[in-house]
Structure formats: structure tokens, C-alpha cells
Amino acid sequence: MNFKEVINSNKQNIKNIIRLITKEDNEDLEQEVYLKIWKNSDKYKEQGSIKSWISSITRNASLDYLKSAYHKVSQTSTSDEFVLASIKDKKTTPESNIVSLERQKTIVKAINRLKPKFKEVIIMCEINGYSYEECAQRLKCPVGTIKSRLYNAKKELAIELQDLL
């Protein structure tokens, strides 16, 4: 197992899972995941996808972090920065829920209106978290083509969704 290659091809997926579970970008947790992958690389059995194995390690490490004493202590910190960052509007009104739902529907409709080649790249890279290389392998085209399609798809979406920005 080429550790550097495995990390590079799964880096974005690891970040996305950590962000999804912990609701924050956490480089320390990311490093912990890399360390666990490295330490347990001899335990990986090539029966399943390496991506799913790494995803499981990342998910478990993220859940462990949420249960950890360190996380709980940092959550009860009273530094000004933390207090300001943790203040959220607890009032979700039916109107704000409807606006949010309508916004999501508008974005989905805009993605669905994209050319099929642009749509599949946006879904794979931005929604599913695949790297450019993984996308290129799955779609059997060069990485440069993936980057170009993604750029053009984002450009079209920005025009289409300029009212939401």
C-alpha cells in the first residue's frame, strides 16, 4: 500500500466526513486519521474498497472525538472567540424553513439543468467528495478534463444562481 498515494486520493473525502460529523474543519483530527490509516495498513484486507475502509476509520475517529473529554472541555470554554462563534440563532421559523427549502430546490433544479457532463462532475466532486483523480478514473478521461468541466459547471451555476448569492 502506497501510503502517500492513498492519502492524496482520499484527502478530500476525509475532510468532508470530518466536517460532516464534527461540524468543523479539524486538522488535528485529520492527522489522527492519517496516523490510524498508517498504523492499521497491515490490517486492511483487499476484499472491499479502500475508500470505504478509510471512510470507516474517519467516521469512527470523528465520533470518538465528539465523545472525548478534550472536545467537551473546548465546548465549555468561555473565551470571547468561542462564545461568539458558538452563538447561533435558535429561532427557526416556519418562514425561514420554507426559504431554506426553496433555496435547496432552486440549487437542485439548476444542477439538473446543467449539461450531463457538467452535472456528473459537480455531483461527483462537490457533493460526493471525489478527488479529481477519482473522477477521472471513473469517467475514463484526463484529470484536466475533469477540472475544466468542473470550472465550467461552477461558472454556469454562478450565473444561474446569482439571485441566491
PDB file of C-alpha atoms in Angstrom:
ATOM      1  CA  MET A   1       0.000   0.000   0.000  1.00  0.00           C
ATOM      2  CA  ASN A   2       1.499   3.303  -1.117  1.00  0.00           C
ATOM      3  CA  PHE A   3       0.586   5.488   1.859  1.00  0.00           C
ATOM      4  CA  LYS A   4       1.231   8.828   0.140  1.00  0.00           C
ATOM      5  CA  GLU A   5      -0.940   7.873  -2.845  1.00  0.00           C
ATOM      6  CA  VAL A   6      -3.741   6.588  -0.600  1.00  0.00           C
ATOM      7  CA  ILE A   7      -3.760   9.814   1.434  1.00  0.00           C
ATOM      8  CA  ASN A   8      -3.664  12.077  -1.618  1.00  0.00           C
ATOM      9  CA  SER A   9      -6.529  10.257  -3.291  1.00  0.00           C
ATOM     10  CA  ASN A  10      -8.694  10.269  -0.134  1.00  0.00           C
ATOM     11  CA  LYS A  11      -7.762  13.611   1.443  1.00  0.00           C
ATOM     12  CA  GLN A  12     -10.904  15.488   0.388  1.00  0.00           C
ATOM     13  CA  ASN A  13     -13.159  12.604   1.399  1.00  0.00           C
ATOM     14  CA  ILE A  14     -11.553  12.530   4.863  1.00  0.00           C
ATOM     15  CA  LYS A  15     -12.019  16.300   5.278  1.00  0.00           C
ATOM     16  CA  ASN A  16     -15.651  16.070   4.139  1.00  0.00           C
ATOM     17  CA  ILE A  17     -16.502  13.278   6.585  1.00  0.00           C
ATOM     18  CA  ILE A  18     -14.829  15.111   9.484  1.00  0.00           C
ATOM     19  CA  ARG A  19     -16.682  18.336   8.607  1.00  0.00           C
ATOM     20  CA  LEU A  20     -19.986  16.481   8.237  1.00  0.00           C
ATOM     21  CA  ILE A  21     -19.740  14.767  11.626  1.00  0.00           C
ATOM     22  CA  THR A  22     -17.961  17.371  13.781  1.00  0.00           C
ATOM     23  CA  LYS A  23     -19.326  20.477  12.013  1.00  0.00           C
ATOM     24  CA  GLU A  24     -15.811  21.932  11.904  1.00  0.00           C
ATOM     25  CA  ASP A  25     -12.563  21.736   9.959  1.00  0.00           C
ATOM     26  CA  ASN A  26     -10.228  19.897  12.291  1.00  0.00           C
ATOM     27  CA  GLU A  27      -6.656  19.385  11.089  1.00  0.00           C
ATOM     28  CA  ASP A  28      -5.649  17.587  14.291  1.00  0.00           C
ATOM     29  CA  LEU A  29      -8.379  15.019  13.767  1.00  0.00           C
ATOM     30  CA  GLU A  30      -7.376  14.711  10.122  1.00  0.00           C
ATOM     31  CA  GLN A  31      -3.787  13.957  11.190  1.00  0.00           C
ATOM     32  CA  GLU A  32      -5.092  11.391  13.673  1.00  0.00           C
ATOM     33  CA  VAL A  33      -6.976   9.656  10.843  1.00  0.00           C
ATOM     34  CA  TYR A  34      -3.809   9.557   8.702  1.00  0.00           C
ATOM     35  CA  LEU A  35      -1.921   8.057  11.623  1.00  0.00           C
ATOM     36  CA  LYS A  36      -4.601   5.389  12.158  1.00  0.00           C
ATOM     37  CA  ILE A  37      -4.547   4.512   8.458  1.00  0.00           C
ATOM     38  CA  TRP A  38      -0.776   4.173   8.563  1.00  0.00           C
ATOM     39  CA  LYS A  39      -0.732   2.117  11.792  1.00  0.00           C
ATOM     40  CA  ASN A  40      -3.511  -0.197  10.593  1.00  0.00           C
ATOM     41  CA  SER A  41      -2.484  -0.520   6.953  1.00  0.00           C
ATOM     42  CA  ASP A  42      -1.368  -4.116   7.553  1.00  0.00           C
ATOM     43  CA  LYS A  43      -4.902  -4.962   8.779  1.00  0.00           C
ATOM     44  CA  TYR A  44      -6.572  -3.808   5.562  1.00  0.00           C
ATOM     45  CA  LYS A  45      -7.897  -6.764   3.620  1.00  0.00           C
ATOM     46  CA  GLU A  46      -8.386  -6.118  -0.061  1.00  0.00           C
ATOM     47  CA  GLN A  47     -11.908  -7.546  -0.003  1.00  0.00           C
ATOM     48  CA  GLY A  48     -13.634  -4.181  -0.039  1.00  0.00           C
ATOM     49  CA  SER A  49     -12.943  -0.716  -1.328  1.00  0.00           C
ATOM     50  CA  ILE A  50     -10.040   1.079   0.328  1.00  0.00           C
ATOM     51  CA  LYS A  51     -12.157   4.247   0.190  1.00  0.00           C
ATOM     52  CA  SER A  52     -14.860   2.661   2.350  1.00  0.00           C
ATOM     53  CA  TRP A  53     -12.231   1.333   4.778  1.00  0.00           C
ATOM     54  CA  ILE A  54     -10.745   4.830   5.116  1.00  0.00           C
ATOM     55  CA  SER A  55     -14.227   6.329   5.437  1.00  0.00           C
ATOM     56  CA  SER A  56     -14.963   3.961   8.335  1.00  0.00           C
ATOM     57  CA  ILE A  57     -11.743   4.921  10.102  1.00  0.00           C
ATOM     58  CA  THR A  58     -12.539   8.615   9.591  1.00  0.00           C
ATOM     59  CA  ARG A  59     -16.130   8.243  10.779  1.00  0.00           C
ATOM     60  CA  ASN A  60     -15.073   6.327  13.907  1.00  0.00           C
ATOM     61  CA  ALA A  61     -12.290   8.806  14.717  1.00  0.00           C
ATOM     62  CA  SER A  62     -14.731  11.716  14.307  1.00  0.00           C
ATOM     63  CA  LEU A  63     -17.310  10.090  16.573  1.00  0.00           C
ATOM     64  CA  ASP A  64     -14.592   9.310  19.143  1.00  0.00           C
ATOM     65  CA  TYR A  65     -13.536  12.964  19.017  1.00  0.00           C
ATOM     66  CA  LEU A  66     -17.083  14.101  19.760  1.00  0.00           C
ATOM     67  CA  LYS A  67     -17.182  11.789  22.778  1.00  0.00           C
ATOM     68  CA  SER A  68     -13.736  12.822  24.011  1.00  0.00           C
ATOM     69  CA  ALA A  69     -13.029  14.878  27.099  1.00  0.00           C
ATOM     70  CA  TYR A  70     -10.947  17.325  25.020  1.00  0.00           C
ATOM     71  CA  HIS A  71     -13.927  18.178  22.844  1.00  0.00           C
ATOM     72  CA  LYS A  72     -16.196  18.608  25.866  1.00  0.00           C
ATOM     73  CA  VAL A  73     -13.670  20.900  27.591  1.00  0.00           C
ATOM     74  CA  SER A  74     -13.252  23.016  24.479  1.00  0.00           C
ATOM     75  CA  GLN A  75     -17.034  23.228  24.170  1.00  0.00           C
ATOM     76  CA  THR A  76     -17.324  24.689  27.670  1.00  0.00           C
ATOM     77  CA  SER A  77     -14.561  27.223  27.095  1.00  0.00           C
ATOM     78  CA  THR A  78     -15.612  30.811  27.701  1.00  0.00           C
ATOM     79  CA  SER A  79     -13.107  32.605  25.508  1.00  0.00           C
ATOM     80  CA  ASP A  80     -14.647  35.503  23.588  1.00  0.00           C
ATOM     81  CA  GLU A  81     -13.880  33.931  20.228  1.00  0.00           C
ATOM     82  CA  PHE A  82     -15.526  30.652  21.165  1.00  0.00           C
ATOM     83  CA  VAL A  83     -18.604  32.341  22.607  1.00  0.00           C
ATOM     84  CA  LEU A  84     -19.047  34.490  19.515  1.00  0.00           C
ATOM     85  CA  ALA A  85     -18.537  31.512  17.196  1.00  0.00           C
ATOM     86  CA  SER A  86     -20.984  29.334  19.088  1.00  0.00           C
ATOM     87  CA  ILE A  87     -23.843  31.833  19.231  1.00  0.00           C
ATOM     88  CA  LYS A  88     -26.457  30.682  16.774  1.00  0.00           C
ATOM     89  CA  ASP A  89     -29.948  31.823  16.097  1.00  0.00           C
ATOM     90  CA  LYS A  90     -32.031  29.217  17.893  1.00  0.00           C
ATOM     91  CA  LYS A  91     -35.228  30.554  16.385  1.00  0.00           C
ATOM     92  CA  THR A  92     -36.039  28.708  13.209  1.00  0.00           C
ATOM     93  CA  THR A  93     -39.322  29.948  11.986  1.00  0.00           C
ATOM     94  CA  PRO A  94     -41.565  28.185   9.513  1.00  0.00           C
ATOM     95  CA  GLU A  95     -40.806  31.021   7.094  1.00  0.00           C
ATOM     96  CA  SER A  96     -37.043  30.502   7.335  1.00  0.00           C
ATOM     97  CA  ASN A  97     -37.516  26.756   6.878  1.00  0.00           C
ATOM     98  CA  ILE A  98     -39.555  27.364   3.726  1.00  0.00           C
ATOM     99  CA  VAL A  99     -36.983  29.819   2.378  1.00  0.00           C
ATOM    100  CA  SER A 100     -34.216  27.292   3.047  1.00  0.00           C
ATOM    101  CA  LEU A 101     -36.172  24.507   1.347  1.00  0.00           C
ATOM    102  CA  GLU A 102     -36.940  26.707  -1.658  1.00  0.00           C
ATOM    103  CA  ARG A 103     -33.264  27.656  -1.894  1.00  0.00           C
ATOM    104  CA  GLN A 104     -32.276  23.985  -1.904  1.00  0.00           C
ATOM    105  CA  LYS A 105     -34.868  23.191  -4.586  1.00  0.00           C
ATOM    106  CA  THR A 106     -33.559  26.058  -6.730  1.00  0.00           C
ATOM    107  CA  ILE A 107     -29.991  24.748  -6.465  1.00  0.00           C
ATOM    108  CA  VAL A 108     -31.041  21.190  -7.329  1.00  0.00           C
ATOM    109  CA  LYS A 109     -33.028  22.435 -10.344  1.00  0.00           C
ATOM    110  CA  ALA A 110     -30.029  24.450 -11.524  1.00  0.00           C
ATOM    111  CA  ILE A 111     -27.752  21.410 -11.224  1.00  0.00           C
ATOM    112  CA  ASN A 112     -30.288  19.292 -13.116  1.00  0.00           C
ATOM    113  CA  ARG A 113     -30.338  21.855 -15.948  1.00  0.00           C
ATOM    114  CA  LEU A 114     -26.580  21.535 -16.483  1.00  0.00           C
ATOM    115  CA  LYS A 115     -25.199  19.570 -19.420  1.00  0.00           C
ATOM    116  CA  PRO A 116     -24.895  15.884 -18.403  1.00  0.00           C
ATOM    117  CA  LYS A 117     -21.071  16.001 -18.411  1.00  0.00           C
ATOM    118  CA  PHE A 118     -21.063  19.043 -16.117  1.00  0.00           C
ATOM    119  CA  LYS A 119     -23.784  17.621 -13.882  1.00  0.00           C
ATOM    120  CA  GLU A 120     -21.957  14.335 -13.242  1.00  0.00           C
ATOM    121  CA  VAL A 121     -18.694  16.129 -12.391  1.00  0.00           C
ATOM    122  CA  ILE A 122     -20.430  18.560  -9.983  1.00  0.00           C
ATOM    123  CA  ILE A 123     -22.197  15.676  -8.250  1.00  0.00           C
ATOM    124  CA  MET A 124     -19.073  13.518  -8.033  1.00  0.00           C
ATOM    125  CA  CYS A 125     -16.628  16.223  -6.884  1.00  0.00           C
ATOM    126  CA  GLU A 126     -18.716  18.703  -4.922  1.00  0.00           C
ATOM    127  CA  ILE A 127     -21.489  16.548  -3.486  1.00  0.00           C
ATOM    128  CA  ASN A 128     -19.872  13.102  -3.156  1.00  0.00           C
ATOM    129  CA  GLY A 129     -16.392  14.461  -2.394  1.00  0.00           C
ATOM    130  CA  TYR A 130     -14.417  12.533  -5.017  1.00  0.00           C
ATOM    131  CA  SER A 131     -10.981  13.872  -5.912  1.00  0.00           C
ATOM    132  CA  TYR A 132     -10.188  14.930  -9.463  1.00  0.00           C
ATOM    133  CA  GLU A 133      -8.197  11.727  -9.920  1.00  0.00           C
ATOM    134  CA  GLU A 134     -11.048   9.502  -8.710  1.00  0.00           C
ATOM    135  CA  CYS A 135     -13.456  11.311 -11.018  1.00  0.00           C
ATOM    136  CA  ALA A 136     -11.082  10.921 -13.951  1.00  0.00           C
ATOM    137  CA  GLN A 137     -10.735   7.197 -13.290  1.00  0.00           C
ATOM    138  CA  ARG A 138     -14.484   6.645 -13.011  1.00  0.00           C
ATOM    139  CA  LEU A 139     -15.308   8.713 -16.078  1.00  0.00           C
ATOM    140  CA  LYS A 140     -12.285   7.439 -18.027  1.00  0.00           C
ATOM    141  CA  CYS A 141     -10.994  10.850 -19.032  1.00  0.00           C
ATOM    142  CA  PRO A 142      -7.960  13.032 -18.165  1.00  0.00           C
ATOM    143  CA  VAL A 143      -7.785  14.996 -14.904  1.00  0.00           C
ATOM    144  CA  GLY A 144      -7.549  18.228 -16.924  1.00  0.00           C
ATOM    145  CA  THR A 145     -10.921  17.460 -18.498  1.00  0.00           C
ATOM    146  CA  ILE A 146     -12.447  16.981 -15.042  1.00  0.00           C
ATOM    147  CA  LYS A 147     -11.033  20.316 -13.870  1.00  0.00           C
ATOM    148  CA  SER A 148     -12.293  22.062 -16.993  1.00  0.00           C
ATOM    149  CA  ARG A 149     -15.789  20.577 -16.696  1.00  0.00           C
ATOM    150  CA  LEU A 150     -15.957  21.466 -13.019  1.00  0.00           C
ATOM    151  CA  TYR A 151     -14.858  25.042 -13.718  1.00  0.00           C
ATOM    152  CA  ASN A 152     -17.443  25.436 -16.489  1.00  0.00           C
ATOM    153  CA  ALA A 153     -20.178  23.824 -14.391  1.00  0.00           C
ATOM    154  CA  LYS A 154     -19.475  26.205 -11.492  1.00  0.00           C
ATOM    155  CA  LYS A 155     -19.435  29.145 -13.875  1.00  0.00           C
ATOM    156  CA  GLU A 156     -22.856  28.172 -15.279  1.00  0.00           C
ATOM    157  CA  LEU A 157     -24.243  27.616 -11.762  1.00  0.00           C
ATOM    158  CA  ALA A 158     -22.949  31.014 -10.612  1.00  0.00           C
ATOM    159  CA  ILE A 159     -24.822  32.682 -13.474  1.00  0.00           C
ATOM    160  CA  GLU A 160     -27.934  30.590 -12.911  1.00  0.00           C
ATOM    161  CA  LEU A 161     -27.950  31.136  -9.150  1.00  0.00           C
ATOM    162  CA  GLN A 162     -26.767  34.760  -8.967  1.00  0.00           C
ATOM    163  CA  ASP A 163     -30.038  35.719  -7.251  1.00  0.00           C
ATOM    164  CA  LEU A 164     -29.111  33.468  -4.319  1.00  0.00           C
ATOM    165  CA  LEU A 165     -25.638  34.974  -3.853  1.00  0.00           C
TER     166      LEU A 165
END
